[in-house]
PDB file of C-alpha atoms in Angstrom:
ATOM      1  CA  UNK X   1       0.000   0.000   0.000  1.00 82.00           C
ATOM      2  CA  UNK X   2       1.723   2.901  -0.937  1.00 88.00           C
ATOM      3  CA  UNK X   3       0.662   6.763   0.881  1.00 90.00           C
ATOM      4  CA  UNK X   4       2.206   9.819   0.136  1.00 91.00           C
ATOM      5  CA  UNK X   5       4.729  11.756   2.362  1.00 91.00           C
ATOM      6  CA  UNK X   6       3.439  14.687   4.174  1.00 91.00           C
ATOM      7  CA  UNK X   7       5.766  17.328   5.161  1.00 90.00           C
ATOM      8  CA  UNK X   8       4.932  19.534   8.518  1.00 90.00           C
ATOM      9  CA  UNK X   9       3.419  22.561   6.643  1.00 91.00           C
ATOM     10  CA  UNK X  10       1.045  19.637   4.845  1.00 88.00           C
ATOM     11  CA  UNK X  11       2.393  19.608   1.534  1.00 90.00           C
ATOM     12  CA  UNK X  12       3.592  16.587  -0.266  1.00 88.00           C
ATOM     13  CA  UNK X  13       7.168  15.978  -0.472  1.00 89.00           C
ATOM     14  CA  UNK X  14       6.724  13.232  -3.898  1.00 88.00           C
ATOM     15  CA  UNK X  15       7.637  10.821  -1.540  1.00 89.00           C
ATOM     16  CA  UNK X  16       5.723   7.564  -1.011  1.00 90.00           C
ATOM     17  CA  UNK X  17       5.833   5.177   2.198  1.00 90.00           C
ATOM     18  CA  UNK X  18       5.124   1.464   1.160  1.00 90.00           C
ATOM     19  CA  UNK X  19       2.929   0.060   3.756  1.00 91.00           C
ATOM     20  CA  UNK X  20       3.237  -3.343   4.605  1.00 91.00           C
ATOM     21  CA  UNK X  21       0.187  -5.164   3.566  1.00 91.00           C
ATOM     22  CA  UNK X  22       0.886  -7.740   6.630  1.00 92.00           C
ATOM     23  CA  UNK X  23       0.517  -4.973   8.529  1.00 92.00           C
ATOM     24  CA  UNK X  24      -1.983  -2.479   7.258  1.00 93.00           C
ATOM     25  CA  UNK X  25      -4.619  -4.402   4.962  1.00 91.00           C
ATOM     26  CA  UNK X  26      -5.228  -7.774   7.008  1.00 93.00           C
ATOM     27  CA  UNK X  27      -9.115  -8.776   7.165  1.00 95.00           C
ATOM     28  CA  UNK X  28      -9.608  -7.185  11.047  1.00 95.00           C
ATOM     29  CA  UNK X  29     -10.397  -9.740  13.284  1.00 96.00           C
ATOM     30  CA  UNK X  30     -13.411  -7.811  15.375  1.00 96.00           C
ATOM     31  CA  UNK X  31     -13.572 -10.409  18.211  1.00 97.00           C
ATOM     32  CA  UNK X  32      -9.561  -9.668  18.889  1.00 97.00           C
ATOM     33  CA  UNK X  33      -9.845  -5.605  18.705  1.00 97.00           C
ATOM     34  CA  UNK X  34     -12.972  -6.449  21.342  1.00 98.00           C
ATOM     35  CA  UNK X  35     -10.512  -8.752  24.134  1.00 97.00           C
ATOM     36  CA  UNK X  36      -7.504  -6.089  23.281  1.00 97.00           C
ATOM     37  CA  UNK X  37      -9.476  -3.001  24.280  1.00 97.00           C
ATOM     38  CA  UNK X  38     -11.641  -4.803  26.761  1.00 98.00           C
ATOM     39  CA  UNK X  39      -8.242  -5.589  28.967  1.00 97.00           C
ATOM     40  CA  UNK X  40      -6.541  -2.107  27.934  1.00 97.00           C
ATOM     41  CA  UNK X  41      -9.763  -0.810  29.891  1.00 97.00           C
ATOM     42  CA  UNK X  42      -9.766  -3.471  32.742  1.00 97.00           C
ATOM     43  CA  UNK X  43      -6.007  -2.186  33.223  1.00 96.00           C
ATOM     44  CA  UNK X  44      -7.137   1.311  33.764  1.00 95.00           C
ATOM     45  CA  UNK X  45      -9.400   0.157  36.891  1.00 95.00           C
ATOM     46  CA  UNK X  46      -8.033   0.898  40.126  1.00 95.00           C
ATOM     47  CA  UNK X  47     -10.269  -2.274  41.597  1.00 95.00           C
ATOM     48  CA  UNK X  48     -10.136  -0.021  45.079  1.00 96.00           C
ATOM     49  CA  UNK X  49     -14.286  -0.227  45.456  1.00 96.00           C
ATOM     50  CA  UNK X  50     -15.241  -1.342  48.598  1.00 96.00           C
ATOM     51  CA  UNK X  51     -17.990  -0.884  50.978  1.00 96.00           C
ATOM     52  CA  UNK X  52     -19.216  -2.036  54.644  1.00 96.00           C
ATOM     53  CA  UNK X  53     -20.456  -5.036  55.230  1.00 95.00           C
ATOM     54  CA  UNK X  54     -22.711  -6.207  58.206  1.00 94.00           C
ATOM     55  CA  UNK X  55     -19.415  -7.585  59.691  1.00 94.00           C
ATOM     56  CA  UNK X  56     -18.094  -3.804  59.814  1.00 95.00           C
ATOM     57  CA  UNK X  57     -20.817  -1.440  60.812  1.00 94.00           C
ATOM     58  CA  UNK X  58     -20.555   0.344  64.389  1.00 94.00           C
ATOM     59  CA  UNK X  59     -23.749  -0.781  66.354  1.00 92.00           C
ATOM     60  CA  UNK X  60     -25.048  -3.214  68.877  1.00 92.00           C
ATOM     61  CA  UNK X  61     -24.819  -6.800  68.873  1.00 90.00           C
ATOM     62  CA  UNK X  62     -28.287  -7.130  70.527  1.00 94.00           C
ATOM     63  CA  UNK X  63     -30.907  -9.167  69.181  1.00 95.00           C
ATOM     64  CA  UNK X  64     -33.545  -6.406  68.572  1.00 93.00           C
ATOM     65  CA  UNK X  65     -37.285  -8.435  69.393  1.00 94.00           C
ATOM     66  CA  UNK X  66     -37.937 -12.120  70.454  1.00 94.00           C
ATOM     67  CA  UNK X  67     -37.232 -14.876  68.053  1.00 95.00           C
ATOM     68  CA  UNK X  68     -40.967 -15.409  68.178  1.00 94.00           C
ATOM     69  CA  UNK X  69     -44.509 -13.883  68.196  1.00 94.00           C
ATOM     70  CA  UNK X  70     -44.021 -10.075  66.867  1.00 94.00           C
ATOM     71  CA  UNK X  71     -45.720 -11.249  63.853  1.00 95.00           C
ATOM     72  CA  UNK X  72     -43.111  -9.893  61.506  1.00 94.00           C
ATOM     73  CA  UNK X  73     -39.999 -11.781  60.022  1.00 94.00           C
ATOM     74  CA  UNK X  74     -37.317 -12.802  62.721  1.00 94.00           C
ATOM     75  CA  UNK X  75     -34.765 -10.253  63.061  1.00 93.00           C
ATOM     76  CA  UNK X  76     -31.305 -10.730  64.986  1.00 92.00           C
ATOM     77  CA  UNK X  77     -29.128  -7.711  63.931  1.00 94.00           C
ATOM     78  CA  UNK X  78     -29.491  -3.859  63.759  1.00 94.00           C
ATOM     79  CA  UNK X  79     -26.625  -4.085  61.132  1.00 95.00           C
ATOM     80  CA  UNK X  80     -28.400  -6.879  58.837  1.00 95.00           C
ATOM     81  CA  UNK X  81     -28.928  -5.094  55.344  1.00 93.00           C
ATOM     82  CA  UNK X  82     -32.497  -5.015  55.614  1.00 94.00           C
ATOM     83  CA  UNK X  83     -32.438  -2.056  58.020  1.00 94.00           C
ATOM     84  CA  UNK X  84     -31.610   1.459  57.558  1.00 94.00           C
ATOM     85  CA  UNK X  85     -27.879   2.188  58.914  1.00 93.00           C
ATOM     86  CA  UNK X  86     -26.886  -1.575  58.142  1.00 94.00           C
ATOM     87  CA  UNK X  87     -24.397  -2.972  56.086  1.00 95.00           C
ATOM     88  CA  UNK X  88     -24.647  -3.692  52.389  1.00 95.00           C
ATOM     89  CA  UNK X  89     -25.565  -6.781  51.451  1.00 95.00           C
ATOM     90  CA  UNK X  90     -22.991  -7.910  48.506  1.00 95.00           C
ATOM     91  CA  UNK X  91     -21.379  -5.199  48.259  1.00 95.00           C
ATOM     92  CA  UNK X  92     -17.983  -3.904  46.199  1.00 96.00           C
ATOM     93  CA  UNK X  93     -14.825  -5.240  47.180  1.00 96.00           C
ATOM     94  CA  UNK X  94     -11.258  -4.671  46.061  1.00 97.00           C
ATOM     95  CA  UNK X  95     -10.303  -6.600  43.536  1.00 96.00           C
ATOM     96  CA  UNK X  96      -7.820  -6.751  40.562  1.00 97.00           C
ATOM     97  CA  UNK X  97      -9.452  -6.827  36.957  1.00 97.00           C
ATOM     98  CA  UNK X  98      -6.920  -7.225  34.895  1.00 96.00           C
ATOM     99  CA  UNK X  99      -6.506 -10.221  32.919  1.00 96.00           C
ATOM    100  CA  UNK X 100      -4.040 -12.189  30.244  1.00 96.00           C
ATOM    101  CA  UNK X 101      -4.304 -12.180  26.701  1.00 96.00           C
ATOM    102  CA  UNK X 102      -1.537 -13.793  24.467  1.00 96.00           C
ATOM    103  CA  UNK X 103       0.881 -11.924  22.821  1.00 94.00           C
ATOM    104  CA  UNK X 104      -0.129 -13.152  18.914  1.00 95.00           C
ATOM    105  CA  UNK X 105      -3.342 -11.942  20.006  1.00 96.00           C
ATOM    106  CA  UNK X 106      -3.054  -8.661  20.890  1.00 96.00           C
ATOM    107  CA  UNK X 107      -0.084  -8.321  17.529  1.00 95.00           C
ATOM    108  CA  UNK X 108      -3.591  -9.457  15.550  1.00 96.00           C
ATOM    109  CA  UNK X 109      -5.707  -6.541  17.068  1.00 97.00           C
ATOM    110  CA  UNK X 110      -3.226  -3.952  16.678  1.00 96.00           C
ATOM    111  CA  UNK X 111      -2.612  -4.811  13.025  1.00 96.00           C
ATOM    112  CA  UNK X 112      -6.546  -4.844  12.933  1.00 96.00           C
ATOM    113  CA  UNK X 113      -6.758  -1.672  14.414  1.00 96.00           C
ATOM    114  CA  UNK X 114      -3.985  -0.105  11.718  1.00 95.00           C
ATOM    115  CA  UNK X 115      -5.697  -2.171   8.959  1.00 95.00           C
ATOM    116  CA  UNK X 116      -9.650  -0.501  10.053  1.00 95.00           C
ATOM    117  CA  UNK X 117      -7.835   3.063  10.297  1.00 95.00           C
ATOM    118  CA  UNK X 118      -6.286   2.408   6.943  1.00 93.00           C
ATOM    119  CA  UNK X 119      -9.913   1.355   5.011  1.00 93.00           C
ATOM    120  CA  UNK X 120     -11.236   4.716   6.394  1.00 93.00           C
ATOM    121  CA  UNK X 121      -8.421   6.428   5.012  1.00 92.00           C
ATOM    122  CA  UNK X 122      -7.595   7.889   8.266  1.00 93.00           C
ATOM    123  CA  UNK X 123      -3.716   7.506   8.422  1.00 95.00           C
ATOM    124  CA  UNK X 124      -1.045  10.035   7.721  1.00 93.00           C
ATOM    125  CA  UNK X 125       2.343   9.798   6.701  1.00 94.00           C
ATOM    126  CA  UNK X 126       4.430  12.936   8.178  1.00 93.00           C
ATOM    127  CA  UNK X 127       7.966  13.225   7.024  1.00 93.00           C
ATOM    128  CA  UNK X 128      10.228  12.616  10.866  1.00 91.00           C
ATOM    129  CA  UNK X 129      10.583  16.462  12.288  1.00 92.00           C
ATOM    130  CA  UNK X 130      11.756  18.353  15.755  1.00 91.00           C
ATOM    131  CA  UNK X 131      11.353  21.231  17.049  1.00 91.00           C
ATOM    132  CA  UNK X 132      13.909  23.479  18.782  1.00 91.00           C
ATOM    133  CA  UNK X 133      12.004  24.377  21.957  1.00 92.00           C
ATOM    134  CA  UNK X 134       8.625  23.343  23.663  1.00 94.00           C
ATOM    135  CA  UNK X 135       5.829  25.393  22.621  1.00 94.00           C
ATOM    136  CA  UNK X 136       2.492  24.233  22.427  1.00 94.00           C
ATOM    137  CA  UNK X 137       1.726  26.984  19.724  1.00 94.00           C
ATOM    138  CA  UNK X 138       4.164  24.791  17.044  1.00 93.00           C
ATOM    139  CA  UNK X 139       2.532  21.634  17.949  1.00 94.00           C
ATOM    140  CA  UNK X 140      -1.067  23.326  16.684  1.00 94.00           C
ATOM    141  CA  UNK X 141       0.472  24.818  13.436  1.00 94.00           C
ATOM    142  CA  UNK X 142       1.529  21.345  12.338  1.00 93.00           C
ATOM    143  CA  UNK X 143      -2.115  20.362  13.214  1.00 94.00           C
ATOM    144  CA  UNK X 144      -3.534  23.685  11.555  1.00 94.00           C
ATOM    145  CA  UNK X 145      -1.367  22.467   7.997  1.00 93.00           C
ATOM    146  CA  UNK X 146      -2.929  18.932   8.554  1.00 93.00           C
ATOM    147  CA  UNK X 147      -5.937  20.445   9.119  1.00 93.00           C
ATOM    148  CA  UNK X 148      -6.350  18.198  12.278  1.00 92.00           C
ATOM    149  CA  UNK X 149      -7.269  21.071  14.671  1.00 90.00           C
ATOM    150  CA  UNK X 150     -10.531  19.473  15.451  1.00 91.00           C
ATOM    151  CA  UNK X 151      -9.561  16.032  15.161  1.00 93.00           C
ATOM    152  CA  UNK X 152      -9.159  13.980  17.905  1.00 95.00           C
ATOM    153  CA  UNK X 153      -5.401  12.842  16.687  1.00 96.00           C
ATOM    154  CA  UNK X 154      -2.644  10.142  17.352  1.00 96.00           C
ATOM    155  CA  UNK X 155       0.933  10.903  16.528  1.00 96.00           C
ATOM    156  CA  UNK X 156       3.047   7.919  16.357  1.00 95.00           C
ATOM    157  CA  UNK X 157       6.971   8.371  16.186  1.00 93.00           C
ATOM    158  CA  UNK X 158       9.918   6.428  15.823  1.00 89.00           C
ATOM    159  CA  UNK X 159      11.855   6.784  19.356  1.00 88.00           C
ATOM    160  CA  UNK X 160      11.357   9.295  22.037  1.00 90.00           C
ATOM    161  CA  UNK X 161      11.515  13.380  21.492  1.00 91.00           C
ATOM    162  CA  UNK X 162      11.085  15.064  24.557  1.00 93.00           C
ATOM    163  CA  UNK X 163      10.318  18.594  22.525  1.00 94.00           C
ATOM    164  CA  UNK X 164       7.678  17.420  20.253  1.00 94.00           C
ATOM    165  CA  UNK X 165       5.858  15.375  23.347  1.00 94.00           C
ATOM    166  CA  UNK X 166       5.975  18.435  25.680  1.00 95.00           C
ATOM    167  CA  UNK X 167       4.339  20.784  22.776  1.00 94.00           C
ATOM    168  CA  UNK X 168       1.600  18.354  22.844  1.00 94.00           C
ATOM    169  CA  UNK X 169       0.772  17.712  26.042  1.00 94.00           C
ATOM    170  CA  UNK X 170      -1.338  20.777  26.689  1.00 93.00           C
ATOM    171  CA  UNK X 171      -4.173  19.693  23.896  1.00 93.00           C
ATOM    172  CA  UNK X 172      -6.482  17.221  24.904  1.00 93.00           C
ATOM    173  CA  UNK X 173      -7.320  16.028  21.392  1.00 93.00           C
ATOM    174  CA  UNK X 174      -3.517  14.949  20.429  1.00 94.00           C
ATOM    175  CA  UNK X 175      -1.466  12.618  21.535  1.00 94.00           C
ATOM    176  CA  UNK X 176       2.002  12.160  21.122  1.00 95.00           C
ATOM    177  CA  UNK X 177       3.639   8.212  21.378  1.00 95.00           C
ATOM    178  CA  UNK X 178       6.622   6.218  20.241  1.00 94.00           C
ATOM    179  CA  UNK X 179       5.791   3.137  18.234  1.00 92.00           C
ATOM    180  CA  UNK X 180       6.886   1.156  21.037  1.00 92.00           C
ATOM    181  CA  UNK X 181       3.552   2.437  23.255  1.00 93.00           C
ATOM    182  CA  UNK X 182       0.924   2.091  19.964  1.00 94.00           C
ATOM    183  CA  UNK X 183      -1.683  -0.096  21.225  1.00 95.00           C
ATOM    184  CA  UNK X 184      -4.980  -1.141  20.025  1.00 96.00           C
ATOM    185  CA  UNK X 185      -7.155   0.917  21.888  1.00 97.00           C
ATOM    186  CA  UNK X 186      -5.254   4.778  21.286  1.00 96.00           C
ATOM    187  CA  UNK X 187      -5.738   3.593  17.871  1.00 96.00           C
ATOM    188  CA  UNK X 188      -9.368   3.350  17.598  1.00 96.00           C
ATOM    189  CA  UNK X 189     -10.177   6.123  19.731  1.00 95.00           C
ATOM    190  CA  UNK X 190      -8.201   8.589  17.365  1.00 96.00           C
ATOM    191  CA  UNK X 191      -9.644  10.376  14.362  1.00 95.00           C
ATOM    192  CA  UNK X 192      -6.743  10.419  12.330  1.00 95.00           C
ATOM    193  CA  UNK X 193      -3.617   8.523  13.058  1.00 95.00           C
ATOM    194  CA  UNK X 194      -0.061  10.486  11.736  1.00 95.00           C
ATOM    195  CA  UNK X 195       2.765   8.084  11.178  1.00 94.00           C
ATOM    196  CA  UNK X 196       6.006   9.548  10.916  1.00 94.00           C
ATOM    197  CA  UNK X 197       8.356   8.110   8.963  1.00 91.00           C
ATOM    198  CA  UNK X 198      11.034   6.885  11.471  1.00 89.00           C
ATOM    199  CA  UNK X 199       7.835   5.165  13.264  1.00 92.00           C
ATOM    200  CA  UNK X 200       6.746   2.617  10.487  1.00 92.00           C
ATOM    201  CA  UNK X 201       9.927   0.341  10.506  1.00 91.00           C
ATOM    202  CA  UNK X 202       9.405  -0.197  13.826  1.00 91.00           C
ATOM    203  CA  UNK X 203       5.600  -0.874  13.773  1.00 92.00           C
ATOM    204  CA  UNK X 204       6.171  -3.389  11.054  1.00 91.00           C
ATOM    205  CA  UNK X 205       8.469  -5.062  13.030  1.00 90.00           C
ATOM    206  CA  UNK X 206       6.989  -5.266  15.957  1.00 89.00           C
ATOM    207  CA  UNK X 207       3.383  -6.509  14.087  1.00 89.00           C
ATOM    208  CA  UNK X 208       5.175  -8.673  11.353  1.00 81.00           C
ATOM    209  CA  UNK X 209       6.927 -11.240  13.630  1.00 68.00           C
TER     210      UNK X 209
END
């Protein structure tokens, strides 16, 4: 698959980046993209819930009427759920909900992910650039020539640059990763993915193996 080379002012530099059809035009496997996300979410879940159960309410241990005769349903404890003030009856507890997913499957949903982006024609290829000092205003011209602004966007680049990442960090709809960090989920939840060029050898071989 072949996609021409942006530069950062959004004009194309006759270049084109051959995209690995391993990598970018697989049949998406929907059930895979589901489990990937579904446990990039569980991750995100502290899991700290918890509220009081009968065992841990403050109040008397007194049984409250006779076992028999009231009429009513036999009652032992103030703290039993039924009542007002009592504890909750099945209640949160801490827990961990992460879980384990193979590592061919989650390389299937990220290739996927890459391949649905690529149908919709929502990647970018953005020649590798830096910037000489962190300011957030140069991060939205490149966005302004891309005409991204009011995209919801996911930059993607080949090792870490501390300038570019800082320029970004102020706008809520960008976000700025190395190729190492792609995962399914910041995929999907992009408008428009920009590749830069140093990024793609390493996202093919991290996806191809």
């Amino acid at each position: 698959m072949k996609v021409a080379v942006l530069d950062i002012n959004g004009k194309d530099t006759g270049r084109k980046a051959d995209l690995s059809n391993d990598v970018f035009a697989i049949e998406p496997n929907d059930h895979a993209v589901y489990l990937d996300v579904k446990q990039y979410l569980a991750n995100q879940r502290q899991g700290t819930h918890k509220s009081k159960e009968r065992a841990e309410i403050s109040g008397s241990t007194r049984k409250i009427k006779k076992q028999k005769g009231t009429g009513t349903a036999r009652a032992g404890s103030i703290k039993s759920g039924v009542f007002k003030g009592g504890g909750r009856m099945f209640g949160p507890r801490p827990r961990n909900y992460s879980f384990k997913l193979n590592k061919n499957l989650k390389r299937l949903a990220r290739k996927s992910a890459l391949s649905i982006k690529a149908g919709e024609k929502s990647i970018t290829v953005l020649e590798d650039f830096n910037f000489d000092s962190v300011k957030t205003k140069n991060f939205t011209a490149v966005l302004k020539a891309l005409e991204l602004e009011n995209k919801k966007t996911l930059f993607v680049l080949g090792g870490s640059n501390n300038n570019v990442y800082l320029s970004s960090r102020n706008l809520k709809s960008s976000e700025v990763i190395t190729s190492s960090e792609l995962s399914t989920y910041k995929i999907l939840n992009a408008n428009q993915v920009v590749l830069l060029e140093g990024a793609l050898e390493g996202i093919e071989t991290n996806l191809s193996k």
